[in-house]
Tab-separated table of C-alpha atoms in Angstrom:
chain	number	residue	atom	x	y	z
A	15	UNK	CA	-10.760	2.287	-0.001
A	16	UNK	CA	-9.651	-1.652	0.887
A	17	UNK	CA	-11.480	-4.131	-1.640
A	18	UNK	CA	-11.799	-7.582	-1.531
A	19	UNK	CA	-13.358	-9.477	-4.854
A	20	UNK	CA	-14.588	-13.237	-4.513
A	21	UNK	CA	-15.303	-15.764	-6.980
A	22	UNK	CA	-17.728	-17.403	-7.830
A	23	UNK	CA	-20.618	-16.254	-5.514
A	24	UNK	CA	-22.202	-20.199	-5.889
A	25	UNK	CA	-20.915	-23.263	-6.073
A	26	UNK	CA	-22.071	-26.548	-6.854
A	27	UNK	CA	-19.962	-29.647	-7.033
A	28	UNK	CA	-20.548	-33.231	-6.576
A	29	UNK	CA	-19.095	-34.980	-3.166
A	30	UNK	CA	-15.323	-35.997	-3.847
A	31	UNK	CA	-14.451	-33.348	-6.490
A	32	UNK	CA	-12.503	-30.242	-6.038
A	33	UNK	CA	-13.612	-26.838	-4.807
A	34	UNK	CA	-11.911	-23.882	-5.547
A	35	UNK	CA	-12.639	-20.235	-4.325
A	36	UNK	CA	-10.536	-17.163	-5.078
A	37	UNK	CA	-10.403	-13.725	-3.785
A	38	UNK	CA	-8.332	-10.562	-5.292
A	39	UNK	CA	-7.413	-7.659	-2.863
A	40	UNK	CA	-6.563	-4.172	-3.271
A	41	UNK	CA	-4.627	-3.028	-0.857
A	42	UNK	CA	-0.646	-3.868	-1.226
A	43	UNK	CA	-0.432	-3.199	2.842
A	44	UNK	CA	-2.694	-6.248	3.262
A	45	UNK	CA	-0.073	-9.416	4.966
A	46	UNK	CA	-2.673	-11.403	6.421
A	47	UNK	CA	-5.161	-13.598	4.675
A	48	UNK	CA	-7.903	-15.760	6.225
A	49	UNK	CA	-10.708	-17.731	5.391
A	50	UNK	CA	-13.888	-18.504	7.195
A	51	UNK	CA	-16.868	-21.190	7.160
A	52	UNK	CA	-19.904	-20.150	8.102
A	53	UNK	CA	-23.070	-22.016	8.311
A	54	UNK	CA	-26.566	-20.729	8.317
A	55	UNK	CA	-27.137	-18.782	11.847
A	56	UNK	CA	-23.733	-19.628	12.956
A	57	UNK	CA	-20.833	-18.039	13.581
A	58	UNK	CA	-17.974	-17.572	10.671
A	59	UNK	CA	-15.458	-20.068	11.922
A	60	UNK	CA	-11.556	-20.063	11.208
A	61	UNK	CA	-10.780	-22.502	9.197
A	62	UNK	CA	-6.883	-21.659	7.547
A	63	UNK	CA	-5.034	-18.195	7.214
A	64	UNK	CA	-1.681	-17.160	5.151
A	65	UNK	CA	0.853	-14.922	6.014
A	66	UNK	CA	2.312	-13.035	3.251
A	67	UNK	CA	5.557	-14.411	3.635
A	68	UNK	CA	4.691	-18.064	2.446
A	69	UNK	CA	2.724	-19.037	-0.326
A	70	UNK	CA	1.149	-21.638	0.073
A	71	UNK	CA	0.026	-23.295	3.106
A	72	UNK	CA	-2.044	-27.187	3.956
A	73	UNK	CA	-4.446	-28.559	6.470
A	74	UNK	CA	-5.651	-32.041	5.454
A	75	UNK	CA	-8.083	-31.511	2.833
A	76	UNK	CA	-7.496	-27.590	2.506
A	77	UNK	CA	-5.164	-25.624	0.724
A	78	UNK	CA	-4.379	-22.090	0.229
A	79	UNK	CA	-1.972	-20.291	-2.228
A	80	UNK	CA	-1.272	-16.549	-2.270
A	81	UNK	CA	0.143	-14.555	-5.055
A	82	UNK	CA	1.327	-10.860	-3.849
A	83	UNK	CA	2.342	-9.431	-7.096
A	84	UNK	CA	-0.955	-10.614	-8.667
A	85	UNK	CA	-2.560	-9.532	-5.088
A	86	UNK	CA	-4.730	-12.861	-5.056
A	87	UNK	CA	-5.605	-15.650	-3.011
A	88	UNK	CA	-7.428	-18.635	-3.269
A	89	UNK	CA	-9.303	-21.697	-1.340
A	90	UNK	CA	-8.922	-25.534	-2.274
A	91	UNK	CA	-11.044	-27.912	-0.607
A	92	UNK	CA	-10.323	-31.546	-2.182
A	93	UNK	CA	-12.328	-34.548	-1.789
A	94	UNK	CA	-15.725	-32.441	-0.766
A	95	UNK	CA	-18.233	-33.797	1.748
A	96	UNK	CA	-21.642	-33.057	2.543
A	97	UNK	CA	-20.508	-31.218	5.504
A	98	UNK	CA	-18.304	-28.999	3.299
A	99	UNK	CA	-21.576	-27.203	2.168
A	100	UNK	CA	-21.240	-23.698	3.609
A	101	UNK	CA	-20.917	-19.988	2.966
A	102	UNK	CA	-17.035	-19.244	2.697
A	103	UNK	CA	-15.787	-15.919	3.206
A	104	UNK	CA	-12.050	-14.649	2.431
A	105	UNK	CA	-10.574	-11.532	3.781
A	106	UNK	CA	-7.555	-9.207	3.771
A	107	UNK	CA	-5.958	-7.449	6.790
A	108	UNK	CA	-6.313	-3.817	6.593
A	109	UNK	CA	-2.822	-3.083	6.327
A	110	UNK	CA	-0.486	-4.867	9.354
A	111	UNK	CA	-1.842	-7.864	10.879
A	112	UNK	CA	-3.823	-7.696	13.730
A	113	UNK	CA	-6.348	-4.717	12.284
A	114	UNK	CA	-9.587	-4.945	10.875
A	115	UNK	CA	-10.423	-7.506	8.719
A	116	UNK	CA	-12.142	-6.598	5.171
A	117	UNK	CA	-13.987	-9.053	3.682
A	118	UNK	CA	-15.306	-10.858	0.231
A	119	UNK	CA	-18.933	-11.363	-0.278
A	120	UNK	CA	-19.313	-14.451	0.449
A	121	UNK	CA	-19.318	-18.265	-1.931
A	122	UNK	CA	-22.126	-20.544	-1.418
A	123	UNK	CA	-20.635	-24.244	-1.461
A	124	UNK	CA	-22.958	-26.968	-1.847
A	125	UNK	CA	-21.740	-30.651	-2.243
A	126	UNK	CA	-23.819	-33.025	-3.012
A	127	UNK	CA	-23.840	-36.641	-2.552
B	30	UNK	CA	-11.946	-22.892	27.520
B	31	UNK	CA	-14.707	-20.370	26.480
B	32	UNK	CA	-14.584	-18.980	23.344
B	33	UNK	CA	-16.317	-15.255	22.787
B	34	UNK	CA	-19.261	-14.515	24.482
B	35	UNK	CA	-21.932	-11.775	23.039
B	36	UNK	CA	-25.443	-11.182	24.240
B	37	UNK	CA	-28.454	-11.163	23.642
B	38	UNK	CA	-28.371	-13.326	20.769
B	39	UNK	CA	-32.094	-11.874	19.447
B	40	UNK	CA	-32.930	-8.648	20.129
B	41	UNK	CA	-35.614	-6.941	18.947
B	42	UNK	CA	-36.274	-3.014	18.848
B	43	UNK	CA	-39.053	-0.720	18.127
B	44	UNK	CA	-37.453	2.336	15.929
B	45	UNK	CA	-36.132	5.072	17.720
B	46	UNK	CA	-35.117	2.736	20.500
B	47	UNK	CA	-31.411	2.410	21.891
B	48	UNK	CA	-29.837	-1.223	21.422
B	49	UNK	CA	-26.980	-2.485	23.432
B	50	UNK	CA	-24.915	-5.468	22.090
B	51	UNK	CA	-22.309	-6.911	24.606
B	52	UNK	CA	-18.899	-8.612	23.503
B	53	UNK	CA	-16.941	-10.823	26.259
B	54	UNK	CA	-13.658	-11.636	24.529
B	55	UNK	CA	-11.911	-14.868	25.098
B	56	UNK	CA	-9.703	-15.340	28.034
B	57	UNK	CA	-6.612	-13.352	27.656
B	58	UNK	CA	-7.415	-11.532	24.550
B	59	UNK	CA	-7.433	-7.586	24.789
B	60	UNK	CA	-8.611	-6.672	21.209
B	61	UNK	CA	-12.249	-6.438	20.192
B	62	UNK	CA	-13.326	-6.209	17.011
B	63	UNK	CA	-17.382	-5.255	15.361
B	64	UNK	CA	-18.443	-6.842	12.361
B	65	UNK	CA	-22.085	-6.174	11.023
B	66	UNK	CA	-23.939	-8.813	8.808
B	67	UNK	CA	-26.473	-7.872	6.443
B	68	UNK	CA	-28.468	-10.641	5.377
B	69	UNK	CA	-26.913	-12.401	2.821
B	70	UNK	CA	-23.745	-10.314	2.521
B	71	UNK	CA	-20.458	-10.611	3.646
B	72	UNK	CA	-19.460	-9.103	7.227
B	73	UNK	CA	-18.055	-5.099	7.295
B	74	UNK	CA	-15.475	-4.221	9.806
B	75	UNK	CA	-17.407	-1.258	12.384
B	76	UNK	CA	-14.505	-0.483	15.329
B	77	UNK	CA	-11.687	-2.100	16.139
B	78	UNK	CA	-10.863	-1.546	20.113
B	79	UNK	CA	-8.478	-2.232	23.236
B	80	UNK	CA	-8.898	-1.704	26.542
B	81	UNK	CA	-10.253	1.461	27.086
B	82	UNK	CA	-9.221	2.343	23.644
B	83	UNK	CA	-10.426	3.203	20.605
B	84	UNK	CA	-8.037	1.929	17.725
B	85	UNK	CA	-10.225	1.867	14.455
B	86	UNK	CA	-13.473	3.355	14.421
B	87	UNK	CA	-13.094	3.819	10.279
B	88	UNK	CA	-16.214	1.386	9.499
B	89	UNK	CA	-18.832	2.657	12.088
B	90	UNK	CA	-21.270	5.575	11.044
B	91	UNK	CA	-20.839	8.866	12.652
B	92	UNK	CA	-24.207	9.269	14.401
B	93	UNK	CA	-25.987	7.148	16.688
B	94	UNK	CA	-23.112	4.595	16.904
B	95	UNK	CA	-20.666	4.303	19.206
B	96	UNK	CA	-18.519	1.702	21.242
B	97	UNK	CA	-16.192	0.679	24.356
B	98	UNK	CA	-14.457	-1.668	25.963
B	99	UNK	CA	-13.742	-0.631	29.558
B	100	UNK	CA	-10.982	-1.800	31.436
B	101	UNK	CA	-13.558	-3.978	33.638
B	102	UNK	CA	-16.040	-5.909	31.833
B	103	UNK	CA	-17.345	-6.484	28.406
B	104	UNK	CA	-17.467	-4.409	24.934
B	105	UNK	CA	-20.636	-2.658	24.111
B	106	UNK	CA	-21.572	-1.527	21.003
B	107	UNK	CA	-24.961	0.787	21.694
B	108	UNK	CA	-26.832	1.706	18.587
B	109	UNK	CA	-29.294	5.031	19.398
B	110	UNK	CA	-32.515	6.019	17.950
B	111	UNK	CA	-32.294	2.503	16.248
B	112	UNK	CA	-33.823	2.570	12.666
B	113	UNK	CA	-35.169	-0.493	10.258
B	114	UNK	CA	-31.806	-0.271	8.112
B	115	UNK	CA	-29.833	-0.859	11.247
B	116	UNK	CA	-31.589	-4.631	11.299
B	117	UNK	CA	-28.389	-6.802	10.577
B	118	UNK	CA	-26.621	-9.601	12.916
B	119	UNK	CA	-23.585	-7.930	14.712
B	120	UNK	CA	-20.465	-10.269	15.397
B	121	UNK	CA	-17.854	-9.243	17.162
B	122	UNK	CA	-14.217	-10.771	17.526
B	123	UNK	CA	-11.590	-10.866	19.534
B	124	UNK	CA	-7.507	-11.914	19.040
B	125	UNK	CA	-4.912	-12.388	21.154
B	126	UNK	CA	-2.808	-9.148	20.377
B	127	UNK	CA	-2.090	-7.206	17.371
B	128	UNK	CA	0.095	-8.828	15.116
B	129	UNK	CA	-0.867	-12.200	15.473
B	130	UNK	CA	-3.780	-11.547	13.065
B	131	UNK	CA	-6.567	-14.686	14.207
B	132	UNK	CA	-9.679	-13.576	14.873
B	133	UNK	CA	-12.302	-15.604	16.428
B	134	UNK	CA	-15.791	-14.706	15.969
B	135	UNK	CA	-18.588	-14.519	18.763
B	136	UNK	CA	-22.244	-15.927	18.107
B	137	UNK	CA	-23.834	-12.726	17.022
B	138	UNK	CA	-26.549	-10.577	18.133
B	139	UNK	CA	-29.335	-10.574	15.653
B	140	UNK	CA	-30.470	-7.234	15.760
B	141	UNK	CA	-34.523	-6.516	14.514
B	142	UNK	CA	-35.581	-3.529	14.735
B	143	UNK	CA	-39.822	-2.962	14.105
C-alpha cells in the first residue's frame, strides 16, 4: 500500500541554524504534499503544502522542494527559534488531491537557545 | 471564523463500552476526514466522508467501527465494544472540496479506554 518514509525521527540544532526534514513516498499518484507542526496535545497545524506541478515553494523562513522522479520531498526551516521546537509531520495525498492524507512518522525538532 | 470543532476532547471508556466522537467541520467545508493518533506515532487516515457519503473507508477496521456525516449536523465516528488498543487521540479534518487538497485539523478527542 501508500508509504511515506521520514528522516531523521530527532532533531537537535542550535537556534539560528538550519533544519532540514525529508520524506520519500511511494505512490507515483500522490500530487499533493503537506507538512504539519504539531505541538504536544495540540492539533497538527498547516504550515506549507506543494503541488506537484512546482518544485519548490517559500514562506518566510520555510522552504519546500519536491522531486517527482526521485518521489521525495523535503522541509527547510532557516534561522530556527525556540518556538520552532515541534513534532513535524509530512504527508502524501493518496492519489488526486483532496483524498486521504498518508503520513510520515513524525521528526522531533528541538532548537535550542 | 471557527475553525473545526470535535467533542469531547477527553473521553474515557470502560472496555466493551460504545464511544462517540463528533466532528463539526469548518464553515462551508463538506469533506470530513478521521485520523487516529497513537501515542507517539504519526496520524493514519480511518474514513474519508461527504455529506451523507461514504468516500474512503480504506483505513478504518471492519468491526466495531463505523462513521457518518448526515446531511444535518456533525460527523460521528462511534467506536463499539471499545477495547484498550482502541486508546489513541482521534483528529478529524475537514477541506473545502476535493481537489483543493488543505486539510485543517480539529482538536482531537483523546480517547481512554479502562
Amino acid at each position: 500500500g501508500e508509504n511515506v518514509e521520514q528522516h531523521p525521527s530527532t532533531l537537535s540544532v542550535q537556534e539560528g541554524d538550519s533544519a532540514v526534514i525529508k520524506c520519500t513516498y511511494s505512490d507515483s499518484a500522490s500530487n499533493y504534499f503537506p507538512w504539519y507542526k504539531q505541538e504536544l496535545g495540540k492539533r497538527p497545524q498547516l504550515i506549507i503544502d506543494i503541488r506537484s506541478n512546482v518544485g519548490e515553494k517559500k514562506d518566510q523562513r520555510i522552504a519546500v522542494t519536491l522531486n517527482k522522479t526521485a518521489k521525495h520531498f523535503s522541509l527547510h526551516i532557516t534561522e530556527t527559534q525556540p518556538e520552532d521546537s515541534a513534532v513535524y509531520f509530512c504527508a502524501a495525498s493518496k492519489g488526486q488531491a483532496g483524498t486521504a492524507l498518508i503520513f510520515g512518522k513524525g521528526t522531533t525538532l528541538s532548537v535550542s537557545s | 471564523n471557527a475553525g473545526v470543532m470535535q467533542n469531547p476532547r477527553h473521553l474515557v471508556r470502560r472496555r466493551g463500552q460504545e464511544a462517540r466522537l463528533r466532528c463539526s467541520p469548518m464553515k462551508g467545508h463538506s469533506h470530513v476526514y478521521w485520523y487516529r493518533q497513537l501515542p507517539e506515532e504519526g496520524l493514519k487516515f480511518m474514513v474519508y466522508l461527504q455529506k451523507e457519503n461514504i468516500i474512503d473507508e480504506s483505513g478504518m477496521p471492519k468491526e466495531r467501527f463505523s462513521a457518518e456525516f448526515p446531511k444535518e449536523g456533525p460527523s460521528i465516528l462511534r467506536i463499539q465494544q471499545v477495547v484498550r488498543g482502541d486508546s489513541a487521540a482521534y483528529f478529524c479534518a475537514s477541506s473545502l472540496q476535493q481537489g483543493t487538497g488543505e486539510q485543517y485539523f480539529g482538536p482531537g478527542t483523546r480517547l481512554t479506554v479502562t
